[in-house]
Amino acid sequence: MTARYDLVGVGIGPFNLSLAALSDGVPGLRSLFLDARPAFSWHPGLLMEGTVLQVPFLADLVTMADPTSPWSYLNYIRNHDRMFPFFFSERFHIPRREYDHYCRWVAERVPSCRFDAEVTTLEWDETDGAFAVTYRSGAGTATRVLARQVVLGVGTVPVVPEPLRPLLTEVHAGRVLHSADYRTHRDRLAAADDVTVVGAGQSGAEVVLDLLRSQDGAGRGGPYVRWLARTPAFAPMEYSKLGLEHFTPDYIGYFRGLPEDRRERLVREQWQLYKGVSAETLGDIHDELYERTIGGAEPRAALHPGVEVVSASAGGDGYALTCRHAEQEAFFQVRTSAVVMATGYAAARPAFLEPLADLVDWDGRGRYQVDGSYRVALDPRVSGSLYVQNAEMHTHGVGAPDLTLGAWRAATILNAVAGRTVLPVPERAAWTTFGAPRVPGHQPRGVTAEAAEGSLR
């Protein structure tokens, strides 16, 4: 007989793993989480030694929603007999490699998580009044289950700038790559003559720093390191206490109530909230460059903000990149042995969703329309609910990919799935009032009633 579940999660990254952990043991809720990979793995291409999370350890899988959960980071530390070393280390921001290991520890123990299970089809079964989820094991065995509700947590895919896409082929493997694969090709890049890193976010900064450290002490050996970025500056991430209140339910409520064109503009303008670099990493890069000037030498590196790559071609033993400086409207060309694109990630429609695509109410740009409970708008004929995690920046703002809101969002979805308050979530979490305070009987022009109501919370 076909197994039935109240909830099926597709993809087991940190966000769906958070939902799996928070739903573990909830009475009357039968859940299953599926992932095609053989085991949990989080950005393996960027797990370099010395890199740390950009959020405090309290932004683990569960603590911000349920600090009593056995799946907290602190309980992970206790289970590994490391409480005293952790206490003495006084770390608020933990190593990225440790976060990956913590998530793997949870994924291996939460009974609803199933790996080596690639979802191939998601469709609506009108006869059963449920979603039909078909998944396949590595051995080729296909299984079909039914779910009253489904949560998509399939993650994001690397973004490759248009001018560089023709070079992302097997012919150029290991020499032209996205930063998601950096660690795999790290040794080869460190041995190159010249490496160009494109992208000014945290990943780009960490790749630049790692390549600089691959040079010898005098900066003579190792590759010449060039850093290009479209942003007007290599700027630190906004990390002030009030600035971080953009990652609260309060801001999400305000953002959701804005007209679409204003939301699109805000996401672009707020790049320092989610594309900036930690001040510590920028400081480390500066220190490496400073070391190279001792004795009158020049660093074998160049930093170019405000620059975009407009064309690229392969030739000889390297690549020619034509670049444009936005403010000067000036063009120049650089030659390089290798290119690392630290150009971020974006949500993409998974292939298994195609049988359901005609029943999804897409927006004008082909994106999900997502409500306050992270429920996707569907055709009225579908009585079940489909939810998404980390595919809603256009409707919920810059907090969508941030780990800070992961447990809160998972708890919000869990309450909606269960049809009751399993875990209470705060109505107000910020000191900041986003938007104009509401005057009785007055609503700001162009702002929805929901946003106006949120300004009073």
Short mmCIF file of C-alpha atoms in Angstrom, two decimals:
data_model
loop_
_atom_site.label_atom_id
_atom_site.label_comp_id
_atom_site.label_asym_id
_atom_site.label_seq_id
_atom_site.Cartn_x
_atom_site.Cartn_y
_atom_site.Cartn_z
CA MET A 1 0.00 0.00 0.00
CA THR A 2 1.13 3.57 -0.69
CA ALA A 3 2.41 5.20 2.51
CA ARG A 4 0.67 8.41 3.58
CA TYR A 5 2.30 11.29 5.38
CA ASP A 6 1.05 14.55 6.80
CA LEU A 7 4.23 16.26 5.62
CA VAL A 8 6.91 15.43 3.07
CA GLY A 9 9.97 17.64 2.77
CA VAL A 10 11.97 17.62 -0.45
CA GLY A 11 15.63 18.46 0.07
CA ILE A 12 17.56 18.29 3.35
CA GLY A 13 19.65 21.41 3.63
CA PRO A 14 19.80 23.44 6.86
CA PHE A 15 16.28 24.86 6.40
CA ASN A 16 14.36 21.64 5.82
CA LEU A 17 16.60 19.92 8.38
CA SER A 18 15.45 22.57 10.84
CA LEU A 19 11.83 21.69 10.05
CA ALA A 20 12.60 17.98 10.41
CA ALA A 21 14.24 18.56 13.80
CA LEU A 22 11.43 20.78 15.11
CA SER A 23 8.74 18.37 13.91
CA ASP A 24 10.48 15.34 15.41
CA GLY A 25 8.18 13.81 18.01
CA VAL A 26 5.22 16.14 17.41
CA PRO A 27 2.13 14.08 18.32
CA GLY A 28 -0.13 13.19 15.40
CA LEU A 29 2.29 14.42 12.73
CA ARG A 30 3.83 11.87 10.39
CA SER A 31 6.63 13.32 8.30
CA LEU A 32 9.28 12.26 5.81
CA PHE A 33 12.22 14.26 4.43
CA LEU A 34 14.01 13.19 1.26
CA ASP A 35 17.36 14.10 -0.29
CA ALA A 36 19.16 12.70 -3.33
CA ARG A 37 22.62 12.91 -1.76
CA PRO A 38 24.10 9.96 0.15
CA ALA A 39 24.52 12.10 3.30
CA PHE A 40 24.15 15.65 4.54
CA SER A 41 26.70 18.09 3.12
CA TRP A 42 26.69 21.89 3.37
CA HIS A 43 28.69 23.94 0.83
CA PRO A 44 31.60 21.47 0.79
CA GLY A 45 33.49 23.55 -1.77
CA LEU A 46 33.91 26.38 0.74
CA LEU A 47 34.66 24.49 3.95
CA MET A 48 38.19 25.89 4.30
CA GLU A 49 40.00 25.80 7.60
CA GLY A 50 39.54 29.00 9.58
CA THR A 51 36.24 30.07 7.99
CA VAL A 52 33.39 30.79 10.39
CA LEU A 53 29.64 31.28 10.22
CA GLN A 54 28.50 34.84 9.76
CA VAL A 55 25.74 34.31 12.34
CA PRO A 56 26.08 33.32 16.03
CA PHE A 57 25.79 29.66 17.03
CA LEU A 58 22.34 30.39 18.49
CA ALA A 59 21.13 30.50 14.87
CA ASP A 60 21.38 26.73 14.78
CA LEU A 61 18.61 24.43 13.54
CA VAL A 62 16.25 24.85 16.49
CA THR A 63 17.30 27.25 19.26
CA MET A 64 15.61 30.43 17.99
CA ALA A 65 12.30 28.52 17.98
CA ASP A 66 12.82 25.89 20.70
CA PRO A 67 15.93 26.17 22.91
CA THR A 68 14.82 23.04 24.80
CA SER A 69 15.14 20.83 21.70
CA PRO A 70 17.60 17.92 21.88
CA TRP A 71 18.79 18.94 18.41
CA SER A 72 20.43 22.20 19.51
CA TYR A 73 24.06 23.01 18.81
CA LEU A 74 24.80 23.10 22.55
CA ASN A 75 23.42 19.59 22.94
CA TYR A 76 25.60 18.52 20.01
CA ILE A 77 28.62 19.96 21.85
CA ARG A 78 27.59 18.15 25.05
CA ASN A 79 27.16 14.86 23.21
CA HIS A 80 30.71 15.18 21.93
CA ASP A 81 32.12 15.97 25.41
CA ARG A 82 33.27 19.42 24.32
CA MET A 83 31.34 21.73 26.66
CA PHE A 84 34.37 22.93 28.61
CA PRO A 85 36.58 23.49 25.54
CA PHE A 86 33.72 25.36 23.86
CA PHE A 87 33.12 27.45 26.99
CA PHE A 88 36.79 28.39 27.28
CA SER A 89 37.05 29.21 23.58
CA GLU A 90 34.44 31.98 24.06
CA ARG A 91 33.24 31.54 20.49
CA PHE A 92 30.01 33.20 19.40
CA HIS A 93 30.72 32.49 15.73
CA ILE A 94 31.64 28.85 15.23
CA PRO A 95 33.79 27.25 12.50
CA ARG A 96 31.89 26.55 9.32
CA ARG A 97 33.26 23.01 9.26
CA GLU A 98 31.80 22.44 12.71
CA TYR A 99 28.38 23.71 11.64
CA ASP A 100 28.45 21.21 8.79
CA HIS A 101 29.36 18.42 11.21
CA TYR A 102 26.61 19.50 13.63
CA CYS A 103 23.99 19.39 10.86
CA ARG A 104 25.24 15.96 9.79
CA TRP A 105 24.92 14.76 13.40
CA VAL A 106 21.28 15.86 13.44
CA ALA A 107 20.49 14.50 9.96
CA GLU A 108 21.84 11.06 10.87
CA ARG A 109 19.66 10.86 13.99
CA VAL A 110 16.31 12.44 13.13
CA PRO A 111 14.30 9.40 12.00
CA SER A 112 12.26 11.22 9.34
CA CYS A 113 15.37 12.09 7.27
CA ARG A 114 16.08 9.77 4.36
CA PHE A 115 19.08 10.21 2.06
CA ASP A 116 19.87 8.47 -1.22
CA ALA A 117 16.30 9.32 -2.18
CA GLU A 118 16.04 11.48 -5.30
CA VAL A 119 12.58 12.94 -5.85
CA THR A 120 11.73 12.50 -9.53
CA THR A 121 8.09 13.57 -9.63
CA LEU A 122 5.73 15.72 -7.57
CA GLU A 123 2.12 15.81 -8.75
CA TRP A 124 -1.39 16.32 -7.43
CA ASP A 125 -3.45 13.13 -7.19
CA GLU A 126 -7.10 14.20 -7.40
CA THR A 127 -8.37 10.73 -6.58
CA ASP A 128 -6.48 10.54 -3.29
CA GLY A 129 -6.70 14.28 -2.60
CA ALA A 130 -2.98 14.38 -1.86
CA PHE A 131 0.39 15.13 -3.38
CA ALA A 132 2.05 12.09 -4.93
CA VAL A 133 5.80 12.11 -4.38
CA THR A 134 7.90 9.61 -6.32
CA TYR A 135 11.53 9.14 -5.35
CA ARG A 136 14.29 6.83 -6.51
CA SER A 137 17.19 5.29 -4.62
CA GLY A 138 20.73 5.08 -5.96
CA ALA A 139 20.05 1.45 -6.80
CA GLY A 140 17.17 2.54 -9.03
CA THR A 141 14.28 1.47 -6.81
CA ALA A 142 11.28 3.79 -7.19
CA THR A 143 8.90 4.52 -4.31
CA ARG A 144 5.67 6.49 -4.36
CA VAL A 145 4.22 8.14 -1.24
CA LEU A 146 1.28 10.45 -0.62
CA ALA A 147 1.47 13.68 1.36
CA ARG A 148 -1.17 16.06 2.58
CA GLN A 149 1.41 18.86 2.55
CA VAL A 150 4.84 19.28 0.93
CA VAL A 151 7.71 21.62 1.78
CA LEU A 152 10.30 22.40 -0.88
CA GLY A 153 13.76 22.95 0.57
CA VAL A 154 15.82 22.13 -2.49
CA GLY A 155 18.26 24.98 -1.97
CA THR A 156 19.67 27.28 -4.58
CA VAL A 157 21.94 26.86 -7.60
CA PRO A 158 25.17 28.73 -8.45
CA VAL A 159 24.74 31.89 -10.49
CA VAL A 160 27.07 32.14 -13.50
CA PRO A 161 27.35 35.55 -15.24
CA GLU A 162 26.27 35.41 -18.87
CA PRO A 163 29.68 36.39 -20.35
CA LEU A 164 31.38 33.49 -18.53
CA ARG A 165 28.84 30.75 -19.23
CA PRO A 166 30.46 29.56 -22.49
CA LEU A 167 33.66 28.84 -20.54
CA LEU A 168 32.00 26.67 -17.91
CA THR A 169 32.66 23.40 -19.75
CA GLU A 170 34.72 20.25 -19.23
CA VAL A 171 37.46 21.72 -21.43
CA HIS A 172 38.06 24.45 -18.85
CA ALA A 173 37.30 22.39 -15.73
CA GLY A 174 39.47 23.39 -12.79
CA ARG A 175 40.37 26.69 -14.44
CA VAL A 176 36.94 28.31 -14.79
CA LEU A 177 34.63 27.41 -11.92
CA HIS A 178 32.09 28.64 -9.43
CA SER A 179 33.27 29.13 -5.86
CA ALA A 180 30.95 26.26 -4.90
CA ASP A 181 33.69 23.99 -6.34
CA TYR A 182 36.68 25.95 -5.06
CA ARG A 183 37.93 23.45 -2.50
CA THR A 184 37.94 20.66 -5.08
CA HIS A 185 40.33 22.62 -7.33
CA ARG A 186 42.14 24.55 -4.59
CA ASP A 187 45.61 23.02 -5.14
CA ARG A 188 45.49 23.55 -8.89
CA LEU A 189 44.49 27.19 -8.47
CA ALA A 190 47.21 27.78 -5.90
CA ALA A 191 49.74 26.58 -8.49
CA ALA A 192 48.44 28.86 -11.27
CA ASP A 193 50.27 32.00 -12.39
CA ASP A 194 47.29 34.32 -12.19
CA VAL A 195 43.80 33.83 -10.70
CA THR A 196 40.89 36.24 -11.06
CA VAL A 197 38.09 36.10 -8.50
CA VAL A 198 34.78 37.64 -9.58
CA GLY A 199 32.32 38.66 -6.86
CA ALA A 200 32.55 40.77 -3.72
CA GLY A 201 30.58 38.72 -1.18
CA GLN A 202 31.86 36.59 1.68
CA SER A 203 32.69 33.65 -0.59
CA GLY A 204 34.74 35.83 -2.92
CA ALA A 205 36.62 37.37 0.00
CA GLU A 206 37.40 33.96 1.49
CA VAL A 207 38.70 32.67 -1.85
CA VAL A 208 40.88 35.78 -2.25
CA LEU A 209 42.24 35.40 1.27
CA ASP A 210 42.95 31.70 0.77
CA LEU A 211 44.80 32.38 -2.48
CA LEU A 212 46.84 35.16 -0.89
CA ARG A 213 47.84 32.78 1.89
CA SER A 214 48.94 30.24 -0.73
CA GLN A 215 51.68 32.70 -1.71
CA ASP A 216 54.94 32.32 0.19
CA GLY A 217 55.80 34.64 3.05
CA ALA A 218 57.23 37.27 0.74
CA GLY A 219 54.30 37.04 -1.64
CA ARG A 220 56.50 35.87 -4.51
CA GLY A 221 55.33 32.30 -4.95
CA GLY A 222 51.77 31.32 -5.68
CA PRO A 223 49.36 33.05 -8.04
CA TYR A 224 48.88 36.72 -8.75
CA VAL A 225 45.44 37.37 -7.21
CA ARG A 226 42.97 39.73 -8.87
CA TRP A 227 39.59 40.58 -7.28
CA LEU A 228 36.81 42.05 -9.45
CA ALA A 229 33.38 43.08 -8.18
CA ARG A 230 30.37 44.97 -9.48
CA THR A 231 29.65 46.50 -6.07
CA PRO A 232 31.01 50.04 -5.66
CA ALA A 233 33.23 48.93 -2.78
CA PHE A 234 34.58 45.91 -0.94
CA ALA A 235 32.30 46.70 1.93
CA PRO A 236 31.61 45.05 5.28
CA MET A 237 28.33 43.35 5.95
CA GLU A 238 25.87 45.45 7.94
CA TYR A 239 26.30 44.01 11.41
CA SER A 240 25.13 46.71 13.78
CA LYS A 241 22.60 45.62 16.39
CA LEU A 242 19.79 47.71 14.96
CA GLY A 243 20.81 46.91 11.39
CA LEU A 244 20.38 43.21 12.15
CA GLU A 245 16.72 43.87 12.92
CA HIS A 246 16.14 43.51 9.18
CA PHE A 247 16.35 39.78 9.97
CA THR A 248 13.25 39.70 12.15
CA PRO A 249 9.59 38.76 11.64
CA ASP A 250 8.79 42.48 12.01
CA TYR A 251 10.73 43.40 8.88
CA ILE A 252 9.32 40.49 6.92
CA GLY A 253 5.78 41.68 7.69
CA TYR A 254 6.66 45.22 6.58
CA PHE A 255 8.43 44.05 3.41
CA ARG A 256 5.58 41.76 2.38
CA GLY A 257 3.17 44.68 2.41
CA LEU A 258 5.14 46.80 -0.03
CA PRO A 259 4.33 46.96 -3.75
CA GLU A 260 6.36 44.58 -5.91
CA ASP A 261 8.44 47.28 -7.60
CA ARG A 262 9.52 48.67 -4.23
CA ARG A 263 10.42 45.21 -2.96
CA GLU A 264 12.58 44.62 -6.05
CA ARG A 265 14.37 47.94 -5.55
CA LEU A 266 14.93 47.33 -1.84
CA VAL A 267 16.55 43.93 -2.38
CA ARG A 268 19.03 45.52 -4.80
CA GLU A 269 19.78 48.44 -2.50
CA GLN A 270 20.26 46.29 0.59
CA TRP A 271 23.19 44.33 -0.82
CA GLN A 272 25.32 45.02 2.27
CA LEU A 273 22.81 43.13 4.39
CA TYR A 274 23.41 39.87 2.58
CA LYS A 275 26.28 40.35 0.11
CA GLY A 276 28.74 42.22 2.30
CA VAL A 277 31.89 40.70 3.77
CA SER A 278 32.65 40.22 7.45
CA ALA A 279 34.87 43.01 8.74
CA GLU A 280 37.27 40.40 10.11
CA THR A 281 37.80 38.82 6.67
CA LEU A 282 38.38 42.22 5.07
CA GLY A 283 40.85 42.98 7.84
CA ASP A 284 42.69 39.70 7.23
CA ILE A 285 42.98 40.49 3.50
CA HIS A 286 44.36 43.93 4.30
CA ASP A 287 46.87 42.42 6.74
CA GLU A 288 48.07 39.93 4.13
CA LEU A 289 48.59 42.76 1.62
CA TYR A 290 50.35 44.88 4.23
CA GLU A 291 52.80 42.06 4.97
CA ARG A 292 53.75 42.00 1.31
CA THR A 293 54.96 45.64 1.44
CA ILE A 294 57.64 45.02 4.08
CA GLY A 295 61.01 45.89 2.60
CA GLY A 296 59.51 47.96 -0.20
CA ALA A 297 57.89 45.13 -2.15
CA GLU A 298 54.54 45.32 -3.91
CA PRO A 299 51.71 42.85 -3.29
CA ARG A 300 51.06 40.42 -6.14
CA ALA A 301 47.40 41.32 -6.04
CA ALA A 302 44.90 43.85 -7.38
CA LEU A 303 41.46 44.83 -6.10
CA HIS A 304 38.94 46.36 -8.52
CA PRO A 305 35.47 47.33 -7.21
CA GLY A 306 32.80 48.84 -9.44
CA VAL A 307 33.78 46.53 -12.29
CA GLU A 308 31.80 43.97 -14.27
CA VAL A 309 32.99 41.38 -16.80
CA VAL A 310 31.25 42.08 -20.12
CA SER A 311 32.93 39.42 -22.28
CA ALA A 312 35.35 36.55 -21.93
CA SER A 313 37.29 34.31 -24.27
CA ALA A 314 39.83 31.52 -24.07
CA GLY A 315 43.17 31.85 -25.79
CA GLY A 316 46.57 30.25 -25.41
CA ASP A 317 47.02 29.01 -21.86
CA GLY A 318 44.58 31.45 -20.28
CA TYR A 319 41.61 33.75 -20.64
CA ALA A 320 40.95 37.32 -21.72
CA LEU A 321 38.33 39.19 -19.71
CA THR A 322 36.95 42.46 -21.02
CA CYS A 323 35.80 44.56 -18.09
CA ARG A 324 33.81 47.74 -17.67
CA HIS A 325 34.18 50.23 -14.84
CA ALA A 326 30.63 51.44 -14.23
CA GLU A 327 31.28 54.92 -12.87
CA GLN A 328 34.01 55.87 -15.35
CA GLU A 329 32.36 54.09 -18.30
CA ALA A 330 35.87 52.80 -19.01
CA PHE A 331 36.74 49.45 -20.59
CA PHE A 332 39.89 47.46 -19.99
CA GLN A 333 41.11 43.91 -20.51
CA VAL A 334 42.91 41.52 -18.21
CA ARG A 335 44.54 38.19 -18.97
CA THR A 336 44.38 35.45 -16.39
CA SER A 337 45.18 31.76 -15.99
CA ALA A 338 41.99 30.91 -14.08
CA VAL A 339 38.65 32.40 -13.05
CA VAL A 340 36.71 31.72 -9.86
CA MET A 341 33.15 33.03 -9.92
CA ALA A 342 31.99 33.90 -6.41
CA THR A 343 28.76 35.20 -7.89
CA GLY A 344 26.25 33.80 -5.45
CA TYR A 345 23.25 31.53 -5.72
CA ALA A 346 19.63 31.82 -6.81
CA ALA A 347 16.45 29.80 -6.48
CA ALA A 348 15.54 27.63 -9.46
CA ARG A 349 12.46 25.60 -10.36
CA PRO A 350 13.27 21.91 -9.84
CA ALA A 351 12.55 19.52 -12.71
CA PHE A 352 10.41 17.23 -10.54
CA LEU A 353 7.89 20.07 -10.16
CA GLU A 354 6.91 20.10 -13.84
CA PRO A 355 3.83 17.84 -13.44
CA LEU A 356 2.52 20.39 -10.91
CA ALA A 357 3.63 23.52 -12.75
CA ASP A 358 0.24 24.28 -14.34
CA LEU A 359 -1.37 24.26 -10.88
CA VAL A 360 1.07 26.77 -9.38
CA ASP A 361 0.04 30.44 -9.48
CA TRP A 362 3.35 31.90 -10.66
CA ASP A 363 3.99 35.64 -10.56
CA GLY A 364 4.82 37.68 -13.66
CA ARG A 365 8.48 36.63 -13.46
CA GLY A 366 7.81 32.94 -13.04
CA ARG A 367 8.40 32.91 -9.27
CA TYR A 368 6.37 31.45 -6.45
CA GLN A 369 3.74 33.66 -4.84
CA VAL A 370 4.23 33.03 -1.12
CA ASP A 371 1.99 33.99 1.79
CA GLY A 372 2.87 34.80 5.39
CA SER A 373 3.05 31.10 6.31
CA TYR A 374 5.38 30.37 3.36
CA ARG A 375 2.55 28.66 1.51
CA VAL A 376 2.68 28.77 -2.29
CA ALA A 377 -0.41 30.01 -4.15
CA LEU A 378 -1.98 27.07 -6.01
CA ASP A 379 -4.98 26.38 -8.19
CA PRO A 380 -8.15 26.08 -6.04
CA ARG A 381 -8.50 22.48 -7.22
CA VAL A 382 -5.51 21.59 -5.03
CA SER A 383 -6.70 21.10 -1.46
CA GLY A 384 -3.23 20.32 -0.11
CA SER A 385 -0.56 22.89 0.72
CA LEU A 386 2.85 23.46 -0.84
CA TYR A 387 5.47 25.47 1.08
CA VAL A 388 8.92 26.78 0.15
CA GLN A 389 12.05 27.64 2.09
CA ASN A 390 14.71 30.01 0.71
CA ALA A 391 12.88 30.73 -2.53
CA GLU A 392 10.99 33.82 -1.37
CA MET A 393 13.42 36.75 -1.22
CA HIS A 394 11.19 38.60 -3.69
CA THR A 395 8.21 38.35 -1.27
CA HIS A 396 9.88 38.21 2.17
CA GLY A 397 13.09 40.19 1.80
CA VAL A 398 16.79 39.70 2.45
CA GLY A 399 16.27 37.35 5.39
CA ALA A 400 15.20 34.48 3.11
CA PRO A 401 18.67 32.86 2.79
CA ASP A 402 19.88 33.87 6.27
CA LEU A 403 20.32 31.18 8.91
CA THR A 404 19.13 33.60 11.62
CA LEU A 405 15.51 33.19 10.54
CA GLY A 406 15.74 29.49 9.70
CA ALA A 407 14.26 28.06 12.89
CA TRP A 408 11.60 30.79 13.10
CA ARG A 409 10.48 30.13 9.53
CA ALA A 410 10.47 26.37 10.12
CA ALA A 411 8.32 26.86 13.24
CA THR A 412 5.94 29.08 11.25
CA ILE A 413 5.57 26.37 8.61
CA LEU A 414 5.22 23.66 11.26
CA ASN A 415 2.35 25.51 12.92
CA ALA A 416 0.62 25.93 9.57
CA VAL A 417 1.14 22.26 8.67
CA ALA A 418 -0.17 21.07 12.04
CA GLY A 419 -3.10 23.49 12.03
CA ARG A 420 -2.27 24.50 15.59
CA THR A 421 0.44 26.25 17.56
CA VAL A 422 3.09 23.59 18.05
CA LEU A 423 5.74 26.20 18.80
CA PRO A 424 4.85 29.81 19.63
CA VAL A 425 6.54 32.40 17.40
CA PRO A 426 6.99 36.03 18.44
CA GLU A 427 4.77 38.69 16.93
CA ARG A 428 7.36 41.34 17.65
CA ALA A 429 11.13 40.88 17.77
CA ALA A 430 12.56 44.31 16.80
CA TRP A 431 12.82 47.68 18.49
CA THR A 432 12.61 49.30 15.07
CA THR A 433 9.25 50.35 13.65
CA PHE A 434 9.48 49.56 9.95
CA GLY A 435 7.21 51.91 8.04
CA ALA A 436 5.11 54.81 9.25
CA PRO A 437 3.17 54.37 12.50
CA ARG A 438 -0.46 53.84 11.67
CA VAL A 439 -2.83 56.70 12.39
CA PRO A 440 -6.39 55.48 13.12
CA GLY A 441 -8.42 55.69 9.94
CA HIS A 442 -5.39 56.38 7.74
CA GLN A 443 -3.32 54.01 5.63
CA PRO A 444 -0.19 55.16 3.75
CA ARG A 445 -0.73 55.20 0.00
CA GLY A 446 0.58 52.10 -1.74
CA VAL A 447 0.99 50.11 1.48
CA THR A 448 -1.23 47.12 2.24
CA ALA A 449 -3.36 46.87 5.33
CA GLU A 450 -1.18 44.00 6.54
CA ALA A 451 1.95 46.16 6.45
CA ALA A 452 0.17 49.06 8.14
CA GLU A 453 -0.99 46.73 10.89
CA GLY A 454 2.55 45.40 11.28
CA SER A 455 3.90 48.90 11.90
CA LEU A 456 2.04 49.00 15.22
CA ARG A 457 3.42 45.74 16.58
#
